[in-house]
CSV table of C-alpha atoms and ligand atoms in Angstrom, one decimal:
chain,number,residue,atom,x,y,z
L,1,MET,CA,48.3,-6.1,-61.6
L,2,GLU,CA,47.2,-3.0,-63.5
L,3,ILE,CA,47.5,0.3,-61.5
L,4,LEU,CA,44.9,2.8,-62.8
L,5,ASN,CA,44.7,6.6,-62.6
L,6,PRO,CA,41.2,7.1,-61.1
L,7,ALA,CA,40.9,10.5,-62.8
L,8,THR,CA,41.5,9.1,-66.3
L,9,GLU,CA,41.1,5.3,-66.0
L,10,GLU,CA,44.4,5.0,-67.8
L,11,VAL,CA,46.9,2.4,-66.7
L,12,VAL,CA,49.8,4.0,-64.9
L,13,GLU,CA,51.9,0.9,-64.1
L,14,ARG,CA,51.8,-2.9,-64.4
L,15,LEU,CA,53.2,-5.0,-61.6
L,16,GLU,CA,53.7,-8.6,-60.8
L,17,PRO,CA,51.8,-9.4,-57.5
L,18,ALA,CA,53.7,-10.9,-54.6
L,19,THR,CA,52.8,-14.4,-53.4
L,20,ALA,CA,52.6,-16.0,-49.9
L,21,GLU,CA,56.1,-17.4,-50.6
L,22,ASP,CA,57.3,-13.8,-51.3
L,23,ALA,CA,55.8,-12.8,-48.0
L,24,ASP,CA,57.7,-15.6,-46.2
L,25,ALA,CA,60.9,-14.4,-47.8
L,26,ALA,CA,60.3,-10.8,-46.8
L,27,VAL,CA,59.6,-11.8,-43.2
L,28,ALA,CA,62.8,-13.9,-43.3
L,29,ARG,CA,64.8,-10.9,-44.5
L,30,ALA,CA,63.3,-8.7,-41.8
L,31,LYS,CA,64.0,-11.3,-39.1
L,32,LYS,CA,67.6,-11.6,-40.2
L,33,ALA,CA,68.1,-7.9,-40.1
L,34,PHE,CA,66.5,-7.4,-36.7
L,35,PRO,CA,69.3,-8.1,-34.2
L,36,ALA,CA,71.7,-5.7,-35.9
L,37,TRP,CA,69.1,-3.0,-36.3
L,38,ARG,CA,68.0,-3.3,-32.6
L,39,ASP,CA,71.6,-2.9,-31.6
L,40,VAL,CA,72.4,0.2,-33.7
L,41,ALA,CA,73.3,2.9,-31.1
L,42,PRO,CA,70.2,5.1,-30.5
L,43,ALA,CA,72.0,8.2,-31.7
L,44,ASP,CA,73.0,6.4,-34.9
L,45,ARG,CA,69.5,5.2,-35.5
L,46,SER,CA,68.3,8.7,-35.0
L,47,ARG,CA,70.8,10.0,-37.5
L,48,LEU,CA,69.7,7.4,-40.1
L,49,LEU,CA,66.0,8.2,-39.7
L,50,ARG,CA,66.8,12.0,-39.9
L,51,ARG,CA,68.7,11.3,-43.1
L,52,LEU,CA,65.7,9.4,-44.4
L,53,ALA,CA,63.4,12.3,-43.4
L,54,GLY,CA,65.6,14.7,-45.4
L,55,ALA,CA,65.5,12.4,-48.4
L,56,LEU,CA,61.7,12.2,-48.3
L,57,GLU,CA,61.6,16.0,-48.1
L,58,ALA,CA,63.9,16.3,-51.2
L,59,GLU,CA,61.6,13.9,-53.1
L,60,ARG,CA,58.4,15.5,-51.9
L,61,GLU,CA,57.2,16.8,-55.3
L,62,ASN,CA,58.0,13.5,-57.1
L,63,LEU,CA,56.1,11.5,-54.4
L,64,ALA,CA,53.2,14.0,-54.5
L,65,GLN,CA,52.8,13.7,-58.3
L,66,LEU,CA,52.9,9.9,-58.0
L,67,GLU,CA,50.4,9.8,-55.1
L,68,SER,CA,48.1,12.1,-57.0
L,69,ARG,CA,48.2,10.0,-60.2
L,70,ASP,CA,47.7,6.7,-58.2
L,71,THR,CA,44.8,7.9,-56.0
L,72,GLY,CA,43.3,10.8,-57.9
L,73,LYS,CA,43.7,13.2,-55.0
L,74,PRO,CA,44.3,16.9,-55.7
L,75,ILE,CA,48.0,17.7,-56.1
L,76,ASN,CA,47.9,20.2,-53.3
L,77,ASP,CA,46.5,17.7,-50.9
L,78,ALA,CA,49.2,15.2,-52.0
L,79,ARG,CA,51.9,17.8,-51.4
L,80,GLY,CA,50.5,18.4,-47.9
L,81,GLU,CA,50.5,14.7,-47.2
L,82,MET,CA,54.0,14.2,-48.4
L,83,GLY,CA,55.1,17.0,-46.1
L,84,MET,CA,53.5,15.1,-43.3
L,85,VAL,CA,55.4,11.9,-44.2
L,86,ALA,CA,58.7,13.8,-43.9
L,87,ASP,CA,57.6,15.5,-40.7
L,88,THR,CA,56.6,12.1,-39.2
L,89,PHE,CA,60.0,10.7,-39.9
L,90,HIS,CA,61.6,13.9,-38.4
L,91,TYR,CA,59.5,13.6,-35.3
L,92,TYR,CA,60.3,9.9,-34.7
L,93,ALA,CA,64.0,10.4,-35.6
L,94,GLY,CA,64.2,12.2,-32.3
L,95,MET,CA,62.8,9.2,-30.4
L,96,PRO,CA,65.5,6.5,-30.2
L,97,GLU,CA,67.2,8.4,-27.4
L,98,ARG,CA,63.9,9.2,-25.6
L,99,ILE,CA,62.4,5.7,-25.2
L,100,LEU,CA,62.7,5.8,-21.4
L,101,GLY,CA,62.0,3.3,-18.6
L,102,ASP,CA,61.2,3.7,-15.0
L,103,THR,CA,62.9,2.9,-11.7
L,104,ILE,CA,60.4,1.6,-9.2
L,105,PRO,CA,61.0,1.6,-5.4
L,106,VAL,CA,61.0,-2.1,-4.2
L,107,SER,CA,62.3,-3.8,-1.1
L,108,GLY,CA,65.7,-5.6,-1.2
L,109,GLY,CA,66.9,-4.2,-4.4
L,110,VAL,CA,66.4,-2.0,-7.5
L,111,ASP,CA,63.7,-2.4,-10.1
L,112,VAL,CA,64.0,-1.0,-13.6
L,113,THR,CA,61.9,-1.2,-16.7
L,114,PHE,CA,62.9,-1.2,-20.4
L,115,ARG,CA,61.0,-0.8,-23.6
L,116,GLU,CA,62.2,-3.5,-26.0
L,117,PRO,CA,61.5,-3.6,-29.7
L,118,LEU,CA,59.1,-6.4,-30.8
L,119,GLY,CA,61.0,-7.8,-33.8
L,120,VAL,CA,59.4,-8.1,-37.2
L,121,VAL,CA,56.3,-5.9,-37.6
L,122,GLY,CA,53.8,-6.3,-40.5
L,123,LEU,CA,52.2,-3.1,-41.7
L,124,ILE,CA,49.0,-3.3,-43.8
L,125,VAL,CA,47.6,0.0,-45.1
L,126,PRO,CA,44.7,1.2,-47.3
L,127,TRP,CA,44.4,3.2,-50.5
L,128,ASN,CA,43.0,6.5,-49.2
L,129,PHE,CA,46.2,8.1,-47.7
L,130,PRO,CA,48.7,5.4,-48.9
L,131,LEU,CA,52.2,6.8,-47.9
L,132,THR,CA,50.9,9.0,-45.1
L,133,ILE,CA,49.3,6.2,-43.2
L,134,ALA,CA,52.3,3.9,-43.9
L,135,SER,CA,54.6,6.6,-42.4
L,136,TRP,CA,52.6,6.8,-39.2
L,137,LYS,CA,53.4,3.1,-38.7
L,138,MET,CA,56.9,2.8,-40.2
L,139,ALA,CA,58.5,5.8,-38.4
L,140,PRO,CA,57.7,4.7,-34.8
L,141,ALA,CA,58.3,1.0,-35.6
L,142,LEU,CA,61.8,1.8,-37.0
L,143,ALA,CA,62.6,4.3,-34.2
L,144,ALA,CA,61.9,1.7,-31.6
L,145,GLY,CA,64.3,-0.8,-33.3
L,146,ASN,CA,61.9,-3.1,-35.2
L,147,THR,CA,62.2,-4.2,-38.7
L,148,ILE,CA,59.2,-3.9,-41.0
L,149,VAL,CA,57.3,-5.6,-43.9
L,150,LEU,CA,55.0,-3.0,-45.5
L,151,LYS,CA,52.0,-4.2,-47.5
L,152,PRO,CA,50.3,-1.3,-49.4
L,153,ALA,CA,46.8,-1.6,-50.9
L,154,GLU,CA,46.9,-3.2,-54.3
L,155,LEU,CA,45.1,-0.2,-55.8
L,156,THR,CA,47.9,2.3,-54.6
L,157,PRO,CA,51.3,0.7,-54.2
L,158,LEU,CA,53.5,3.2,-56.1
L,159,THR,CA,54.6,5.5,-53.4
L,160,ALA,CA,55.4,2.6,-51.1
L,161,LEU,CA,57.7,1.1,-53.7
L,162,GLU,CA,59.4,4.5,-54.1
L,163,PHE,CA,59.7,4.7,-50.3
L,164,GLY,CA,61.6,1.4,-50.4
L,165,ARG,CA,64.1,2.8,-52.8
L,166,ILE,CA,64.5,6.1,-50.9
L,167,ALA,CA,65.1,4.2,-47.6
L,168,ARG,CA,67.8,2.1,-49.3
L,169,GLU,CA,69.5,5.2,-50.8
L,170,ALA,CA,69.3,6.9,-47.4
L,171,GLY,CA,71.4,4.1,-45.9
L,172,ILE,CA,68.7,2.1,-44.0
L,173,PRO,CA,70.4,-1.3,-43.8
L,174,GLU,CA,69.3,-4.2,-46.1
L,175,GLY,CA,66.3,-6.1,-44.7
L,176,VAL,CA,65.1,-3.4,-42.3
L,177,VAL,CA,62.5,-2.1,-44.7
L,178,ASN,CA,60.6,-4.5,-46.9
L,179,VAL,CA,57.8,-3.6,-49.3
L,180,LEU,CA,55.4,-6.3,-50.6
L,181,VAL,CA,52.8,-5.5,-53.2
L,182,GLY,CA,50.1,-8.2,-53.4
L,183,PRO,CA,46.5,-9.0,-52.5
L,184,GLY,CA,45.5,-8.6,-48.9
L,185,SER,CA,43.8,-11.9,-48.8
L,186,VAL,CA,47.1,-13.6,-49.8
L,187,VAL,CA,50.1,-11.5,-48.7
L,188,GLY,CA,48.3,-9.6,-45.9
L,189,GLN,CA,46.8,-12.8,-44.5
L,190,ARG,CA,50.2,-14.4,-44.5
L,191,LEU,CA,51.7,-11.6,-42.5
L,192,VAL,CA,48.8,-12.0,-40.0
L,193,GLU,CA,49.4,-15.7,-39.6
L,194,HIS,CA,53.2,-15.8,-39.8
L,195,GLU,CA,54.7,-16.9,-36.5
L,196,ASP,CA,57.8,-14.7,-37.0
L,197,VAL,CA,55.7,-11.6,-37.2
L,198,ALA,CA,55.4,-10.2,-33.7
L,199,LYS,CA,52.8,-7.5,-34.5
L,200,VAL,CA,50.5,-6.3,-37.2
L,201,ALA,CA,49.5,-2.7,-37.5
L,202,PHE,CA,46.5,-2.3,-39.8
L,203,THR,CA,44.5,0.5,-41.2
L,204,GLY,CA,41.4,-0.3,-43.3
L,205,SER,CA,37.8,-1.4,-43.0
L,206,THR,CA,36.3,-2.6,-39.8
L,207,ALA,CA,35.3,-5.9,-41.5
L,208,VAL,CA,38.9,-6.7,-42.5
L,209,GLY,CA,40.1,-5.5,-39.1
L,210,ARG,CA,37.9,-7.9,-37.4
L,211,GLY,CA,39.4,-10.8,-39.5
L,212,ILE,CA,42.9,-9.6,-38.7
L,213,MET,CA,42.2,-9.5,-34.9
L,214,ALA,CA,40.8,-13.1,-35.1
L,215,GLY,CA,43.7,-14.3,-37.3
L,216,ALA,CA,46.3,-12.7,-34.9
L,217,ALA,CA,44.9,-14.9,-32.1
L,218,GLY,CA,46.6,-17.9,-33.6
L,219,THR,CA,50.1,-16.6,-32.6
L,220,ILE,CA,48.9,-14.1,-29.9
L,221,LYS,CA,50.2,-11.4,-32.1
L,222,ARG,CA,50.1,-7.8,-31.0
L,223,VAL,CA,47.6,-5.8,-33.1
L,224,THR,CA,46.8,-2.2,-33.6
L,225,LEU,CA,43.8,-1.3,-35.7
L,226,GLU,CA,42.7,2.0,-37.3
L,227,LEU,CA,39.3,1.3,-38.7
L,228,GLY,CA,36.2,3.1,-40.0
L,229,GLY,CA,34.3,6.0,-38.7
L,230,LYS,CA,31.0,7.9,-38.8
L,231,SER,CA,32.1,11.0,-37.1
L,232,ALA,CA,29.8,13.8,-35.9
L,233,ASN,CA,30.3,17.4,-36.6
L,234,VAL,CA,28.1,19.0,-33.9
L,235,VAL,CA,27.0,22.5,-34.5
L,236,PHE,CA,25.2,24.3,-31.6
L,237,ALA,CA,23.0,27.4,-32.2
L,238,ASP,CA,25.5,29.6,-30.4
L,239,ALA,CA,28.4,28.6,-32.8
L,240,ASP,CA,30.0,31.0,-35.3
L,241,LEU,CA,27.7,29.6,-38.0
L,242,GLU,CA,29.5,31.3,-40.9
L,243,LYS,CA,32.7,29.6,-40.0
L,244,ALA,CA,31.1,26.2,-39.1
L,245,ALA,CA,29.1,26.2,-42.4
L,246,ALA,CA,32.0,27.3,-44.6
L,247,SER,CA,34.3,24.6,-43.3
L,248,ALA,CA,31.8,21.7,-43.0
L,249,PRO,CA,32.0,20.7,-46.8
L,250,MET,CA,35.7,20.0,-46.8
L,251,ALA,CA,35.4,18.2,-43.5
L,252,VAL,CA,33.5,15.5,-45.3
L,253,PHE,CA,34.3,16.0,-49.0
L,254,GLY,CA,38.1,16.3,-48.5
L,255,ASN,CA,39.8,13.3,-50.3
L,256,ALA,CA,36.4,12.8,-51.9
L,257,GLY,CA,35.0,11.6,-48.6
L,258,GLN,CA,37.4,8.7,-48.5
L,259,ASP,CA,38.6,9.6,-45.1
L,260,CYS,CA,38.1,7.6,-41.9
L,261,CYS,CA,37.8,11.0,-40.1
L,262,ALA,CA,35.2,12.4,-42.5
L,263,ARG,CA,32.6,14.3,-40.5
L,264,SER,CA,29.9,12.5,-42.4
L,265,ARG,CA,27.1,13.3,-39.9
L,266,ILE,CA,26.5,17.0,-39.4
L,267,LEU,CA,24.4,17.4,-36.3
L,268,VAL,CA,22.8,20.8,-36.3
L,269,GLN,CA,20.7,22.3,-33.4
L,270,LYS,CA,17.1,22.7,-34.6
L,271,ASP,CA,16.8,26.5,-34.1
L,272,VAL,CA,19.5,27.1,-36.7
L,273,PHE,CA,19.1,24.0,-39.0
L,274,ASP,CA,17.8,25.9,-42.1
L,275,GLU,CA,20.1,28.8,-41.6
L,276,PHE,CA,23.1,26.4,-41.4
L,277,LEU,CA,22.0,24.7,-44.7
L,278,ASP,CA,21.6,28.1,-46.4
L,279,ARG,CA,25.1,29.1,-45.4
L,280,MET,CA,26.6,25.7,-46.4
L,281,LYS,CA,25.0,25.6,-49.9
L,282,PRO,CA,27.2,28.1,-51.6
L,283,ALA,CA,30.3,26.5,-50.2
L,284,VAL,CA,29.3,23.1,-51.6
L,285,GLU,CA,28.3,24.5,-55.0
L,286,ALA,CA,31.6,26.4,-55.3
L,287,LEU,CA,33.7,23.3,-54.6
L,288,ARG,CA,36.1,22.7,-57.5
L,289,VAL,CA,35.9,19.1,-58.5
L,290,GLY,CA,38.0,17.9,-61.4
L,291,ASP,CA,41.5,17.2,-62.7
L,292,PRO,CA,43.7,16.4,-59.6
L,293,LEU,CA,46.8,17.9,-61.3
L,294,ASP,CA,45.1,21.3,-61.7
L,295,GLU,CA,46.4,23.5,-58.8
L,296,ALA,CA,42.9,24.9,-58.1
L,297,THR,CA,41.2,21.5,-57.7
L,298,GLU,CA,39.7,20.7,-54.3
L,299,MET,CA,38.1,17.3,-54.8
L,300,GLY,CA,39.1,14.5,-57.1
L,301,PRO,CA,37.4,11.2,-58.2
L,302,LEU,CA,36.7,8.1,-56.2
L,303,ILE,CA,39.3,5.4,-56.1
L,304,SER,CA,37.6,2.9,-58.4
L,305,ALA,CA,34.5,2.0,-60.4
L,306,ASP,CA,33.5,-0.6,-57.8
L,307,HIS,CA,33.8,2.0,-55.1
L,308,ARG,CA,31.7,4.5,-57.0
L,309,GLU,CA,29.0,2.0,-57.4
L,310,ARG,CA,29.0,1.3,-53.6
L,311,VAL,CA,28.8,5.0,-52.8
L,312,ALA,CA,26.0,5.6,-55.4
L,313,ALA,CA,23.9,3.0,-53.6
L,314,TYR,CA,23.6,5.5,-50.7
L,315,VAL,CA,21.9,8.0,-52.9
L,316,PRO,CA,18.9,6.2,-54.4
L,317,GLU,CA,16.2,8.1,-56.5
L,318,ASP,CA,14.2,9.0,-53.4
L,319,ALA,CA,17.1,10.2,-51.3
L,320,PRO,CA,16.5,13.5,-49.6
L,321,VAL,CA,19.2,15.4,-51.6
L,322,ALA,CA,19.1,19.0,-50.3
L,323,PHE,CA,21.8,20.2,-52.8
L,324,LYS,CA,24.9,19.0,-54.5
L,325,GLY,CA,28.0,20.1,-56.2
L,326,GLU,CA,29.5,19.5,-59.6
L,327,ALA,CA,31.3,16.5,-61.0
L,328,PRO,CA,33.0,16.1,-64.5
L,329,GLU,CA,31.2,13.8,-67.0
L,330,SER,CA,34.5,12.6,-68.6
L,331,SER,CA,36.2,9.3,-67.9
L,332,GLY,CA,37.3,8.9,-64.3
L,333,PHE,CA,35.4,7.7,-61.3
L,334,TRP,CA,33.6,11.0,-60.5
L,335,PHE,CA,30.9,11.5,-57.9
L,336,PRO,CA,29.4,14.9,-57.0
L,337,PRO,CA,29.6,16.2,-53.4
L,338,THR,CA,26.1,15.4,-52.1
L,339,VAL,CA,24.2,16.8,-49.1
L,340,LEU,CA,21.3,14.8,-47.6
L,341,ALA,CA,19.0,16.8,-45.3
L,342,PRO,CA,17.1,16.4,-43.1
L,343,VAL,CA,18.2,12.8,-42.2
L,344,SER,CA,17.3,10.8,-39.1
L,345,ASN,CA,20.2,9.2,-37.2
L,346,ASP,CA,18.5,5.9,-37.8
L,347,ASP,CA,18.7,6.1,-41.6
L,348,LYS,CA,21.2,4.0,-43.5
L,349,ALA,CA,23.1,7.0,-44.7
L,350,ALA,CA,23.6,8.1,-41.1
L,351,ARG,CA,24.6,4.7,-39.8
L,352,GLU,CA,27.0,3.2,-42.3
L,353,GLU,CA,30.3,4.5,-43.4
L,354,ILE,CA,29.8,5.6,-47.0
L,355,PHE,CA,33.5,6.5,-47.6
L,356,GLY,CA,32.5,8.9,-50.4
L,357,PRO,CA,31.3,12.5,-50.8
L,358,VAL,CA,27.9,12.1,-49.2
L,359,VAL,CA,26.9,13.8,-45.9
L,360,ALA,CA,23.9,13.4,-43.7
L,361,VAL,CA,22.6,16.5,-41.9
L,362,ILE,CA,20.7,15.6,-38.8
L,363,PRO,CA,18.7,18.0,-36.5
L,364,PHE,CA,19.1,17.8,-32.7
L,365,GLU,CA,17.1,19.5,-29.8
L,366,ASP,CA,19.6,20.3,-27.0
L,367,GLU,CA,23.0,19.3,-25.5
L,368,ASP,CA,21.8,15.9,-24.2
L,369,ASP,CA,20.2,15.0,-27.5
L,370,ALA,CA,23.4,16.1,-29.4
L,371,VAL,CA,25.6,13.8,-27.2
L,372,ARG,CA,23.1,10.9,-27.5
L,373,GLN,CA,23.0,11.1,-31.3
L,374,ALA,CA,26.8,11.7,-31.6
L,375,ASN,CA,27.3,8.5,-29.6
L,376,ASP,CA,24.6,6.5,-31.3
L,377,THR,CA,27.0,4.7,-33.7
L,378,PRO,CA,29.2,1.7,-33.5
L,379,TYR,CA,32.2,3.9,-34.4
L,380,GLY,CA,34.2,6.5,-32.4
L,381,LEU,CA,37.1,7.9,-34.4
L,382,SER,CA,36.8,11.6,-34.8
L,383,GLY,CA,34.5,14.6,-34.5
L,384,SER,CA,34.0,18.3,-34.0
L,385,ILE,CA,32.0,20.6,-31.7
L,386,TRP,CA,31.1,24.1,-32.7
L,387,THR,CA,30.0,26.5,-30.0
L,388,GLN,CA,31.3,29.8,-28.6
L,389,ASN,CA,30.6,28.6,-25.0
L,390,GLY,CA,33.9,27.1,-23.8
L,391,ALA,CA,32.6,25.3,-20.8
L,392,LYS,CA,29.9,23.6,-23.0
L,393,ALA,CA,32.5,22.6,-25.6
L,394,LEU,CA,34.6,20.8,-23.0
L,395,ARG,CA,31.6,19.3,-21.3
L,396,VAL,CA,30.4,17.8,-24.6
L,397,ALA,CA,33.9,16.8,-25.6
L,398,ARG,CA,34.2,14.7,-22.4
L,399,ARG,CA,30.9,13.0,-23.1
L,400,ILE,CA,31.4,12.0,-26.8
L,401,ASP,CA,32.9,8.5,-27.1
L,402,THR,CA,35.5,9.2,-29.7
L,403,GLY,CA,39.3,9.1,-29.9
L,404,VAL,CA,39.9,12.5,-31.5
L,405,LEU,CA,37.9,15.7,-31.2
L,406,SER,CA,38.3,19.3,-32.3
L,407,ILE,CA,36.5,22.3,-31.0
L,408,ASN,CA,35.7,25.1,-33.5
L,409,SER,CA,37.9,23.2,-36.0
L,410,ASN,CA,37.6,20.2,-38.3
L,411,THR,CA,41.1,18.9,-38.0
L,412,SER,CA,42.0,15.4,-36.6
L,413,VAL,CA,45.6,14.5,-37.2
L,414,ARG,CA,48.8,16.0,-36.0
L,415,VAL,CA,52.2,14.4,-35.9
L,416,ALA,CA,52.8,15.0,-32.2
L,417,THR,CA,49.4,14.1,-30.9
L,418,PRO,CA,47.7,10.6,-30.5
L,419,PHE,CA,45.3,9.5,-33.1
L,420,GLY,CA,43.0,6.4,-33.0
L,421,GLY,CA,39.5,5.2,-32.2
L,422,PHE,CA,37.1,4.2,-29.5
L,423,LYS,CA,34.6,1.3,-30.0
L,424,GLN,CA,34.7,-0.3,-33.5
L,425,SER,CA,37.0,2.4,-34.9
L,426,GLY,CA,40.0,0.5,-33.6
L,427,VAL,CA,42.6,-0.5,-31.0
L,428,GLY,CA,45.7,1.5,-30.0
L,429,ARG,CA,47.0,4.9,-31.0
L,430,GLU,CA,49.2,6.2,-33.7
L,431,LEU,CA,51.4,9.3,-33.8
L,432,GLY,CA,52.7,11.3,-30.9
L,433,PRO,CA,54.7,9.7,-28.1
L,434,HIS,CA,51.9,7.2,-27.5
L,435,ALA,CA,52.5,5.2,-30.7
L,436,LEU,CA,55.9,4.0,-29.3
L,437,ASP,CA,54.0,2.0,-26.6
L,438,HIS,CA,52.5,-0.1,-29.4
L,439,TYR,CA,55.9,-0.8,-31.1
L,440,THR,CA,57.7,-1.9,-27.8
L,441,GLU,CA,57.2,-4.5,-25.2
L,442,LEU,CA,57.6,-3.5,-21.5
L,443,LYS,CA,60.3,-5.5,-19.6
L,444,ASN,CA,60.8,-5.4,-15.9
L,445,VAL,CA,64.2,-6.2,-14.3
L,446,TYR,CA,64.8,-6.6,-10.6
L,447,ILE,CA,68.3,-6.4,-9.2
L,448,SER,CA,68.9,-7.8,-5.7
L,449,THR,CA,71.3,-5.5,-3.8
I,1,TAP,P1,40.4,-2.8,-46.6
I,1,TAP,O1,39.7,-3.5,-47.7
I,1,TAP,O2,40.1,-3.1,-45.2
I,1,TAP,O3,41.9,-2.9,-47.0
I,1,TAP,C1,42.9,-2.3,-46.2
I,1,TAP,C2,44.2,-3.1,-46.4
I,1,TAP,O4,44.0,-4.5,-45.9
I,1,TAP,C3,44.6,-3.3,-47.9
I,1,TAP,O5,46.0,-3.2,-47.9
I,1,TAP,C4,44.1,-4.6,-48.2
I,1,TAP,O6,44.8,-5.3,-49.3
I,1,TAP,C5,44.4,-5.4,-46.9
I,1,TAP,N1,43.5,-6.6,-46.8
I,1,TAP,C6,42.4,-6.9,-47.4
I,1,TAP,N2,42.0,-8.1,-47.0
I,1,TAP,C7,42.9,-8.6,-46.1
I,1,TAP,C8,43.0,-9.8,-45.3
I,1,TAP,N3,42.1,-10.8,-45.4
I,1,TAP,N4,44.1,-10.0,-44.5
I,1,TAP,C9,45.0,-9.0,-44.5
I,1,TAP,N5,45.0,-7.8,-45.2
I,1,TAP,C10,43.9,-7.6,-46.0
I,1,TAP,O7,40.0,-1.3,-46.7
I,1,TAP,P2,40.1,-0.3,-47.9
I,1,TAP,O8,39.0,-0.5,-48.8
I,1,TAP,O9,41.5,-0.3,-48.5
I,1,TAP,O10,39.9,1.2,-47.1
I,1,TAP,C11,38.7,1.7,-46.8
I,1,TAP,C12,38.4,1.4,-45.3
I,1,TAP,O11,39.5,1.7,-44.5
I,1,TAP,C13,37.3,2.4,-44.8
I,1,TAP,O12,36.3,1.6,-44.1
I,1,TAP,C14,38.0,3.3,-43.9
I,1,TAP,O13,37.2,3.9,-42.9
I,1,TAP,C15,39.1,2.6,-43.4
I,1,TAP,N6,40.2,3.5,-43.1
I,1,TAP,C16,40.4,3.7,-41.8
I,1,TAP,C17,41.4,4.6,-41.4
I,1,TAP,C18,41.7,4.9,-40.0
I,1,TAP,S1,43.0,5.8,-39.7
I,1,TAP,N7,41.0,4.5,-39.1
I,1,TAP,C19,42.2,5.2,-42.4
I,1,TAP,C20,42.0,4.9,-43.7
I,1,TAP,C21,40.9,4.0,-44.1
I,1,TAP,P3,44.3,-5.2,-50.8
I,1,TAP,O14,43.4,-4.0,-50.9
I,1,TAP,O15,45.6,-5.0,-51.5
I,1,TAP,O16,43.7,-6.5,-51.1
């Protein structure tokens, strides 16, 4: 396997891909390590995870440089992400002593519940936020007492391999953390089918997620899925238009649009449609697209040549391009930030997840029309509402079928709050205390008195 730098097309690393037999061996190691890891005293498991969080913090710059070279993401974004990786481990390091049960009043005795770890958990992650998304799965899984087999995307395995080393050096016992680099159709598939894997946590495309859900049925495996999105950024006429228009570009062009939370549909109330576009234009044209290792860069290249071709298909000759930004012409998988307007919510560019720097700007009439169009998609991951009317913001937020929303902001993800999708955007929640529910099994014990 050749690992390329998407900004230069140079080979960064060559690796030998794992096989199905390697997956079996990793699962066997994780299975063997499970009883001892489950039985580590909660305070000690906390201490080990805290030490790992500290080691990740210490290696933040190295990891950020590696992630930037492997994915093409701007170095400052990579630094932010590696900060979140450490924060995620810090947060869940506090959890082993806080995984609480209930006592339930019953007749004739006492009833208590426990949250038990599942066993071996398979973690399958994509290439857009490689170590960050892995950390959202690894930290709660380990805090709850599970052992893990992590399969990063073939395109971006380097920080996952580094993570394996850092975990070992931080004292995480042998066999608790296993990293497997190999094709999803071989190694990922094996994890999904393996009868000793109790659960698969997956982030990636809805198409592969569908196959994973079907494959997991063979062993009644627990599954959590974080899939695609086509999130709406809803801008009402009474919004702070300057702020909404200035922040709209990075809400979709961040990570070159390769973000499941990208606000790739901007719904703008008709009365201010033209004004909004006029205000957004200079922000798009000023975006700094280029060398990811340059501190000033805001947008890097796409992940691969194949992906660029896929994205380009959404901008044919006759596409309604309102304006676009710059992109280098040198080697690298570059694509300019592109604004399509006006677009109908029925158009292909508004219906399908493009996963690139292309945004559809769609007009709406009133509150009901905004809600109807925002919900008119098979997805339901993220979104934003811009208005200065607080009651309207909450009313609309309750009516939009999506797992994560922000009001007068375009953020989606925080370590301490739940993240995940409605509809075909997924099953289950990551981050916050809620993630632990998906890495434990509820046990009920009745004691006759
Ligand atoms: P996928 O092709 O779905 O790949 C994701 C992971 O699944 C990779 O590790 C891949 O391995 C593996 N995989 C592929 N086929 C598999 C199979 N048959 N069995 C088991 N594992 C398999 O997605 P991608 O192209 O990497 O990422 C882009 C998509 O992910 C977008 O649609 C995006 O919306 C979605 N995404 C969603 C989120 C959230 S949080 N909802 C976050 C990021 C991305 P290999 O690539 O190594 O073959």
